[in-house]
GROMACS .gro file of C-alpha atoms in nm:
model
  125
    1UNK     CA    1  12.808  10.545   8.610
    2UNK     CA    2  12.755  10.850   8.818
    3UNK     CA    3  12.532  10.944   9.126
    4UNK     CA    4  12.465  11.309   9.238
    5UNK     CA    5  12.307  11.391   9.581
    6UNK     CA    6  12.132  11.734   9.634
    7UNK     CA    7  11.874  11.819   9.891
    8UNK     CA    8  12.056  11.860  10.173
    9UNK     CA    9  12.001  12.134  10.424
   10UNK     CA   10  12.014  12.305  10.781
   11UNK     CA   11  11.643  12.268  10.950
   12UNK     CA   12  11.493  12.218  11.258
   13UNK     CA   13  11.383  11.925  11.458
   14UNK     CA   14  11.029  11.803  11.344
   15UNK     CA   15  11.106  11.950  10.987
   16UNK     CA   16  11.144  11.778  10.655
   17UNK     CA   17  11.362  11.764  10.368
   18UNK     CA   18  11.378  11.559  10.038
   19UNK     CA   19  11.678  11.442   9.891
   20UNK     CA   20  11.773  11.383   9.563
   21UNK     CA   21  12.006  11.105   9.381
   22UNK     CA   22  12.043  11.178   9.027
   23UNK     CA   23  12.187  10.888   8.835
   24UNK     CA   24  12.316  10.832   8.467
   25UNK     CA   25  12.497  10.537   8.323
   26UNK     CA   26  12.282  10.272   8.385
   27UNK     CA   27  11.886  10.176   8.434
   28UNK     CA   28  11.692  10.230   8.748
   29UNK     CA   29  11.494   9.932   8.682
   30UNK     CA   30  11.842   9.694   8.701
   31UNK     CA   31  12.015   9.792   8.974
   32UNK     CA   32  11.979   9.892   9.321
   33UNK     CA   33  12.022  10.210   9.495
   34UNK     CA   34  12.110  10.288   9.866
   35UNK     CA   35  12.121  10.567  10.068
   36UNK     CA   36  12.365  10.603  10.362
   37UNK     CA   37  12.526  10.823  10.609
   38UNK     CA   38  12.838  10.804  10.814
   39UNK     CA   39  12.903  11.077  11.113
   40UNK     CA   40  13.227  11.151  11.181
   41UNK     CA   41  13.396  10.865  11.390
   42UNK     CA   42  13.071  10.640  11.314
   43UNK     CA   43  13.056  10.343  11.109
   44UNK     CA   44  12.839  10.404  10.779
   45UNK     CA   45  12.511  10.348  10.815
   46UNK     CA   46  12.226  10.190  10.573
   47UNK     CA   47  11.915  10.440  10.595
   48UNK     CA   48  11.691  10.283  10.320
   49UNK     CA   49  11.714  10.054   9.948
   50UNK     CA   50  11.514  10.068   9.663
   51UNK     CA   51  11.558   9.771   9.384
   52UNK     CA   52  11.254   9.732   9.139
   53UNK     CA   53  11.368   9.382   9.143
   54UNK     CA   54  11.279   9.306   9.502
   55UNK     CA   55  10.946   9.427   9.498
   56UNK     CA   56  10.984   9.603   9.841
   57UNK     CA   57  11.188   9.909   9.972
   58UNK     CA   58  11.398   9.866  10.298
   59UNK     CA   59  11.451  10.121  10.554
   60UNK     CA   60  11.705  10.097  10.878
   61UNK     CA   61  11.477  10.067  11.237
   62UNK     CA   62  11.608  10.449  11.293
   63UNK     CA   63  11.401  10.597  11.006
   64UNK     CA   64  11.114  10.388  10.982
   65UNK     CA   65  10.789  10.586  10.952
   66UNK     CA   66  10.995  10.894  10.906
   67UNK     CA   67  11.179  10.802  10.574
   68UNK     CA   68  11.020  10.708  10.220
   69UNK     CA   69  11.236  10.591   9.923
   70UNK     CA   70  11.079  10.672   9.583
   71UNK     CA   71  11.202  10.681   9.191
   72UNK     CA   72  11.120  10.926   8.961
   73UNK     CA   73  11.183  10.728   8.589
   74UNK     CA   74  11.159  11.074   8.450
   75UNK     CA   75  11.393  11.276   8.586
   76UNK     CA   76  11.582  10.929   8.664
   77UNK     CA   77  11.633  11.018   9.023
   78UNK     CA   78  11.586  10.815   9.350
   79UNK     CA   79  11.478  11.062   9.626
   80UNK     CA   80  11.484  11.035   9.975
   81UNK     CA   81  11.176  11.220  10.167
   82UNK     CA   82  11.240  11.267  10.507
   83UNK     CA   83  11.008  11.385  10.756
   84UNK     CA   84  11.034  11.420  11.137
   85UNK     CA   85  11.399  11.531  11.137
   86UNK     CA   86  11.574  11.456  11.450
   87UNK     CA   87  11.930  11.589  11.539
   88UNK     CA   88  12.089  11.229  11.555
   89UNK     CA   89  12.006  11.247  11.173
   90UNK     CA   90  12.291  11.486  11.144
   91UNK     CA   91  12.541  11.403  10.904
   92UNK     CA   92  12.634  11.313  10.507
   93UNK     CA   93  12.399  11.143  10.304
   94UNK     CA   94  12.542  10.951  10.018
   95UNK     CA   95  12.350  10.723   9.759
   96UNK     CA   96  12.529  10.425   9.603
   97UNK     CA   97  12.451  10.186   9.358
   98UNK     CA   98  12.641   9.870   9.172
   99UNK     CA   99  12.416   9.561   9.291
  100UNK     CA  100  12.090   9.447   9.145
  101UNK     CA  101  11.882   9.384   9.485
  102UNK     CA  102  11.900   9.527   9.852
  103UNK     CA  103  11.959   9.192  10.014
  104UNK     CA  104  12.308   9.304  10.109
  105UNK     CA  105  12.165   9.618  10.249
  106UNK     CA  106  11.937   9.407  10.502
  107UNK     CA  107  12.244   9.215  10.596
  108UNK     CA  108  12.463   9.501  10.681
  109UNK     CA  109  12.659   9.490  10.398
  110UNK     CA  110  12.743   9.817  10.211
  111UNK     CA  111  13.006   9.744   9.981
  112UNK     CA  112  12.838   9.889   9.674
  113UNK     CA  113  13.098   9.983   9.430
  114UNK     CA  114  12.986  10.357   9.290
  115UNK     CA  115  12.873  10.636   9.540
  116UNK     CA  116  12.769  10.980   9.488
  117UNK     CA  117  12.985  11.279   9.695
  118UNK     CA  118  12.699  11.330   9.939
  119UNK     CA  119  12.506  11.595  10.055
  120UNK     CA  120  12.489  11.778  10.426
  121UNK     CA  121  12.198  11.742  10.644
  122UNK     CA  122  12.214  11.927  10.957
  123UNK     CA  123  11.914  11.919  11.204
  124UNK     CA  124  11.907  12.178  11.471
  125UNK     CA  125  11.698  12.112  11.811
   0.00000   0.00000   0.00000
C-alpha cells in the first residue's frame, strides 16, 4: 500500500488548490480514503473522507461548502478540491487508508493504518 500526496503550495486567502492522493497496492472500491491535517502543536484533524461503500462523502464542519473530495479511477487518485482557502487552512495535509468505511472518521477516530508523507498548504492573508 502506498499513498503519495501532491498539489500543495503557497496561495493567498480566497484562492483554490487541488490536492491529489495517488494510491497503489489496493483497490479504491474496497477502502476508504481520508484527508487529514495537523498543525504544529495541535491535534490531528479529519478534513474529508470517501468510501464507495458508504454512499456519501464526509466533511469536517470548518471545510464544508469549501472543500470537495472526488475520485479519479482512471488515475487511481483521490482529490481534494479546496476553494476559498483561509489562513487557518495552513498546515500539512495527509491522505490515509486502511479502513473500509468512513464511520470512524465521522466519530473522530483517525487511526488509519497507512499514510502518505503529506503536502504543505500555506495560505497567506
